[in-house]
Amino acid sequence: MKKLVEILPDKQALIDRSLALVLEKIDNALAEREFCTIALSGGSTPKPLYEALAEQPLPWEKIHVFWGDERYVSPDHPDSNQRMARLAWLDRVPLPPENIHPAPTDSQDPALDASRYEEEIRQWFGVPAHSLPVFDIVLLGMGDDGHTASLFPRTEALTVSDRCITVGDKDGQPRITFTAPLIDRSRAVIFVVAGESKRPALRQVFAPSADPMEYPSRLIQPEGELWWLLDRAAGEELQPARI
């Protein structure tokens, strides 16, 4: 694993750097494989990144979009990660509909929909049940509690090691989420984290030792590159020597 940490002066600089890095990784993927797979994060922090991506002259027919996690709501619900990404980015560019791979949330059975999403991903990548696909880019955020994707502290989802997709649990509310082993197979995992409220969790995530069941972002140790992009409000306590 190659771990890289950058602390940017403010949120706009964070978004600008995130955009540049994502574009670099897209270019790398297209040069190597002629297509790029990217898994999106939800929440408010990446929205301006998605809006910036919508302005880029990319070969959209070669880009395939997935979601690292999704709230168990309909695609038109205000809390839907898919809805946010579509409004900010995907509906604003000529991305072929078949290149958009949202997590299903319509069966009234989260476990069934998790299995359906796993099957779609496996079929698209052409990998059997005993293997994990390799995404080019996985975008992640981090909550104040140290969670990432829908891998929340002290929940069963943290222990799933034999599947790509599982059901996360946010205070009793189900979510569809990538598992930690799937994230760890990625060529590039990019955390984009902003805000002073993230400092306590970041101290634990970057500490020499801490319990990943309490701070799930510690679980993410990809085979490829691990990027932590932080604005100063979030990351100014992290001295280079400690990183």
C-alpha positions as a Python dict, from the first residue, in 0.01 Angstrom:
ca = {
    (1, 'M'): (0, 0, 0),
    (2, 'K'): (114, 350, -86),
    (3, 'K'): (-28, 599, 167),
    (4, 'L'): (-32, 968, 87),
    (5, 'V'): (-171, 1249, 302),
    (6, 'E'): (-227, 1608, 191),
    (7, 'I'): (-366, 1890, 404),
    (8, 'L'): (-515, 2167, 192),
    (9, 'P'): (-565, 2529, 305),
    (10, 'D'): (-945, 2532, 281),
    (11, 'K'): (-1241, 2343, 139),
    (12, 'Q'): (-1213, 2497, -207),
    (13, 'A'): (-849, 2390, -228),
    (14, 'L'): (-956, 2047, -109),
    (15, 'I'): (-1210, 2018, -391),
    (16, 'D'): (-962, 2148, -649),
    (17, 'R'): (-701, 1894, -543),
    (18, 'S'): (-958, 1615, -534),
    (19, 'L'): (-1066, 1702, -888),
    (20, 'A'): (-708, 1700, -1015),
    (21, 'L'): (-637, 1365, -850),
    (22, 'V'): (-955, 1202, -978),
    (23, 'L'): (-882, 1325, -1331),
    (24, 'E'): (-528, 1187, -1305),
    (25, 'K'): (-659, 845, -1198),
    (26, 'I'): (-919, 846, -1475),
    (27, 'D'): (-647, 921, -1731),
    (28, 'N'): (-432, 641, -1591),
    (29, 'A'): (-716, 391, -1610),
    (30, 'L'): (-807, 488, -1966),
    (31, 'A'): (-445, 457, -2074),
    (32, 'E'): (-413, 111, -1920),
    (33, 'R'): (-756, -44, -1982),
    (34, 'E'): (-951, 196, -2207),
    (35, 'F'): (-1224, 226, -1943),
    (36, 'C'): (-1247, 355, -1587),
    (37, 'T'): (-1454, 231, -1293),
    (38, 'I'): (-1528, 474, -1012),
    (39, 'A'): (-1730, 422, -694),
    (40, 'L'): (-1887, 735, -547),
    (41, 'S'): (-1938, 844, -189),
    (42, 'G'): (-2238, 1027, -51),
    (43, 'G'): (-2271, 1310, 195),
    (44, 'S'): (-2228, 1682, 139),
    (45, 'T'): (-1850, 1705, 102),
    (46, 'P'): (-1816, 1549, -247),
    (47, 'K'): (-2104, 1741, -407),
    (48, 'P'): (-1885, 2030, -533),
    (49, 'L'): (-1637, 1772, -663),
    (50, 'Y'): (-1914, 1609, -866),
    (51, 'E'): (-2026, 1950, -993),
    (52, 'A'): (-1668, 2018, -1105),
    (53, 'L'): (-1645, 1681, -1278),
    (54, 'A'): (-1957, 1768, -1474),
    (55, 'E'): (-1763, 2051, -1638),
    (56, 'Q'): (-1482, 1827, -1765),
    (57, 'P'): (-1453, 1714, -2130),
    (58, 'L'): (-1413, 1345, -2054),
    (59, 'P'): (-1481, 1042, -2276),
    (60, 'W'): (-1796, 959, -2085),
    (61, 'E'): (-1870, 643, -2279),
    (62, 'K'): (-1559, 489, -2121),
    (63, 'I'): (-1646, 571, -1759),
    (64, 'H'): (-1857, 343, -1541),
    (65, 'V'): (-2004, 476, -1216),
    (66, 'F'): (-2095, 272, -908),
    (67, 'W'): (-2177, 366, -547),
    (68, 'G'): (-1971, 266, -245),
    (69, 'D'): (-2282, 289, -33),
    (70, 'E'): (-2643, 391, -55),
    (71, 'R'): (-2914, 476, 192),
    (72, 'Y'): (-3207, 235, 172),
    (73, 'V'): (-3443, 486, 14),
    (74, 'S'): (-3591, 532, -333),
    (75, 'P'): (-3371, 696, -600),
    (76, 'D'): (-3583, 1012, -591),
    (77, 'H'): (-3566, 1048, -212),
    (78, 'P'): (-3382, 1362, -87),
    (79, 'D'): (-3142, 1141, 112),
    (80, 'S'): (-3043, 924, -187),
    (81, 'N'): (-2674, 928, -274),
    (82, 'Q'): (-2769, 836, -631),
    (83, 'R'): (-3001, 1135, -656),
    (84, 'M'): (-2735, 1374, -530),
    (85, 'A'): (-2475, 1246, -778),
    (86, 'R'): (-2720, 1255, -1067),
    (87, 'L'): (-2825, 1613, -999),
    (88, 'A'): (-2472, 1737, -939),
    (89, 'W'): (-2296, 1544, -1215),
    (90, 'L'): (-2434, 1240, -1396),
    (91, 'D'): (-2747, 1396, -1547),
    (92, 'R'): (-2539, 1690, -1672),
    (93, 'V'): (-2305, 1490, -1897),
    (94, 'P'): (-2359, 1246, -2188),
    (95, 'L'): (-2290, 940, -1976),
    (96, 'P'): (-2461, 636, -2131),
    (97, 'P'): (-2736, 505, -1901),
    (98, 'E'): (-2584, 157, -1910),
    (99, 'N'): (-2265, 303, -1759),
    (100, 'I'): (-2446, 401, -1439),
    (101, 'H'): (-2472, 119, -1185),
    (102, 'P'): (-2674, 229, -878),
    (103, 'A'): (-2740, 4, -583),
    (104, 'P'): (-3096, -134, -592),
    (105, 'T'): (-3319, -34, -302),
    (106, 'D'): (-3661, -141, -426),
    (107, 'S'): (-3729, -494, -301),
    (108, 'Q'): (-3815, -405, 61),
    (109, 'D'): (-3540, -655, 155),
    (110, 'P'): (-3198, -492, 207),
    (111, 'A'): (-3015, -827, 214),
    (112, 'L'): (-3170, -925, -117),
    (113, 'D'): (-3079, -593, -275),
    (114, 'A'): (-2723, -623, -144),
    (115, 'S'): (-2701, -962, -314),
    (116, 'R'): (-2846, -817, -634),
    (117, 'Y'): (-2586, -539, -637),
    (118, 'E'): (-2306, -785, -571),
    (119, 'E'): (-2425, -1002, -862),
    (120, 'E'): (-2438, -702, -1096),
    (121, 'I'): (-2086, -598, -999),
    (122, 'R'): (-1948, -950, -1034),
    (123, 'Q'): (-2110, -994, -1374),
    (124, 'W'): (-1986, -660, -1501),
    (125, 'F'): (-1628, -727, -1390),
    (126, 'G'): (-1648, -1094, -1485),
    (127, 'V'): (-1521, -1224, -1152),
    (128, 'P'): (-1638, -1545, -980),
    (129, 'A'): (-1771, -1577, -628),
    (130, 'H'): (-1432, -1649, -472),
    (131, 'S'): (-1270, -1334, -616),
    (132, 'L'): (-1312, -961, -567),
    (133, 'P'): (-1325, -707, -851),
    (134, 'V'): (-1072, -425, -869),
    (135, 'F'): (-1209, -72, -898),
    (136, 'D'): (-990, 202, -1043),
    (137, 'I'): (-1113, 469, -800),
    (138, 'V'): (-1312, 448, -477),
    (139, 'L'): (-1409, 783, -329),
    (140, 'L'): (-1473, 785, 45),
    (141, 'G'): (-1571, 1031, 311),
    (142, 'M'): (-1545, 992, 685),
    (143, 'G'): (-1804, 1069, 949),
    (144, 'D'): (-1740, 1231, 1284),
    (145, 'D'): (-1754, 881, 1435),
    (146, 'G'): (-1484, 746, 1203),
    (147, 'H'): (-1719, 552, 977),
    (148, 'T'): (-1669, 533, 602),
    (149, 'A'): (-1905, 415, 330),
    (150, 'S'): (-2179, 257, 548),
    (151, 'L'): (-1930, 76, 770),
    (152, 'F'): (-2035, 208, 1109),
    (153, 'P'): (-1865, 150, 1445),
    (154, 'R'): (-1938, -179, 1619),
    (155, 'T'): (-2168, -310, 1343),
    (156, 'E'): (-2176, -650, 1179),
    (157, 'A'): (-2083, -508, 839),
    (158, 'L'): (-1727, -453, 964),
    (159, 'T'): (-1671, -826, 996),
    (160, 'V'): (-1793, -932, 651),
    (161, 'S'): (-1497, -1071, 458),
    (162, 'D'): (-1647, -1311, 203),
    (163, 'R'): (-1867, -1072, 1),
    (164, 'C'): (-1843, -757, -205),
    (165, 'I'): (-2162, -597, -75),
    (166, 'T'): (-2338, -617, 259),
    (167, 'V'): (-2603, -439, 463),
    (168, 'G'): (-2482, -155, 682),
    (169, 'D'): (-2666, -34, 990),
    (170, 'K'): (-2699, 332, 1077),
    (171, 'D'): (-2891, 349, 1406),
    (172, 'G'): (-3124, 71, 1293),
    (173, 'Q'): (-3162, 205, 939),
    (174, 'P'): (-3028, -32, 671),
    (175, 'R'): (-2789, 76, 399),
    (176, 'I'): (-2623, -100, 106),
    (177, 'T'): (-2243, -81, 130),
    (178, 'F'): (-1917, -202, -15),
    (179, 'T'): (-1733, -428, 227),
    (180, 'A'): (-1387, -336, 353),
    (181, 'P'): (-1221, -621, 154),
    (182, 'L'): (-1377, -491, -169),
    (183, 'I'): (-1257, -137, -101),
    (184, 'D'): (-912, -272, -22),
    (185, 'R'): (-881, -431, -365),
    (186, 'S'): (-895, -89, -532),
    (187, 'R'): (-618, 70, -733),
    (188, 'A'): (-680, 407, -567),
    (189, 'V'): (-886, 486, -257),
    (190, 'I'): (-935, 859, -204),
    (191, 'F'): (-1070, 994, 124),
    (192, 'V'): (-1199, 1351, 98),
    (193, 'V'): (-1257, 1490, 448),
    (194, 'A'): (-1347, 1841, 562),
    (195, 'G'): (-1434, 2015, 884),
    (196, 'E'): (-1310, 2060, 1239),
    (197, 'S'): (-1562, 1806, 1369),
    (198, 'K'): (-1356, 1529, 1204),
    (199, 'R'): (-1043, 1594, 1415),
    (200, 'P'): (-1117, 1356, 1707),
    (201, 'A'): (-1183, 1062, 1476),
    (202, 'L'): (-884, 1146, 1257),
    (203, 'R'): (-659, 1138, 1563),
    (204, 'Q'): (-771, 779, 1622),
    (205, 'V'): (-757, 676, 1257),
    (206, 'F'): (-397, 799, 1231),
    (207, 'A'): (-289, 685, 1577),
    (208, 'P'): (-22, 410, 1597),
    (209, 'S'): (-287, 183, 1746),
    (210, 'A'): (-663, 204, 1787),
    (211, 'D'): (-958, -30, 1748),
    (212, 'P'): (-1092, -40, 1388),
    (213, 'M'): (-1422, -167, 1524),
    (214, 'E'): (-1451, 172, 1694),
    (215, 'Y'): (-1301, 372, 1405),
    (216, 'P'): (-1385, 179, 1086),
    (217, 'S'): (-1184, 403, 853),
    (218, 'R'): (-878, 229, 998),
    (219, 'L'): (-992, -88, 820),
    (220, 'I'): (-920, 62, 481),
    (221, 'Q'): (-574, -54, 377),
    (222, 'P'): (-591, -93, -1),
    (223, 'E'): (-357, -294, -217),
    (224, 'G'): (-312, 12, -435),
    (225, 'E'): (-285, 377, -330),
    (226, 'L'): (-449, 526, -22),
    (227, 'W'): (-501, 901, -40),
    (228, 'W'): (-618, 1117, 248),
    (229, 'L'): (-711, 1466, 127),
    (230, 'L'): (-803, 1691, 420),
    (231, 'D'): (-883, 2057, 455),
    (232, 'R'): (-693, 2244, 726),
    (233, 'A'): (-993, 2250, 957),
    (234, 'A'): (-991, 1871, 964),
    (235, 'G'): (-622, 1794, 940),
    (236, 'E'): (-416, 2068, 1099),
    (237, 'E'): (-349, 1861, 1413),
    (238, 'L'): (-190, 1586, 1206),
    (239, 'Q'): (176, 1670, 1204),
    (240, 'P'): (384, 1517, 920),
    (241, 'A'): (594, 1318, 1169),
    (242, 'R'): (280, 1150, 1305),
    (243, 'I'): (149, 1068, 957),
}
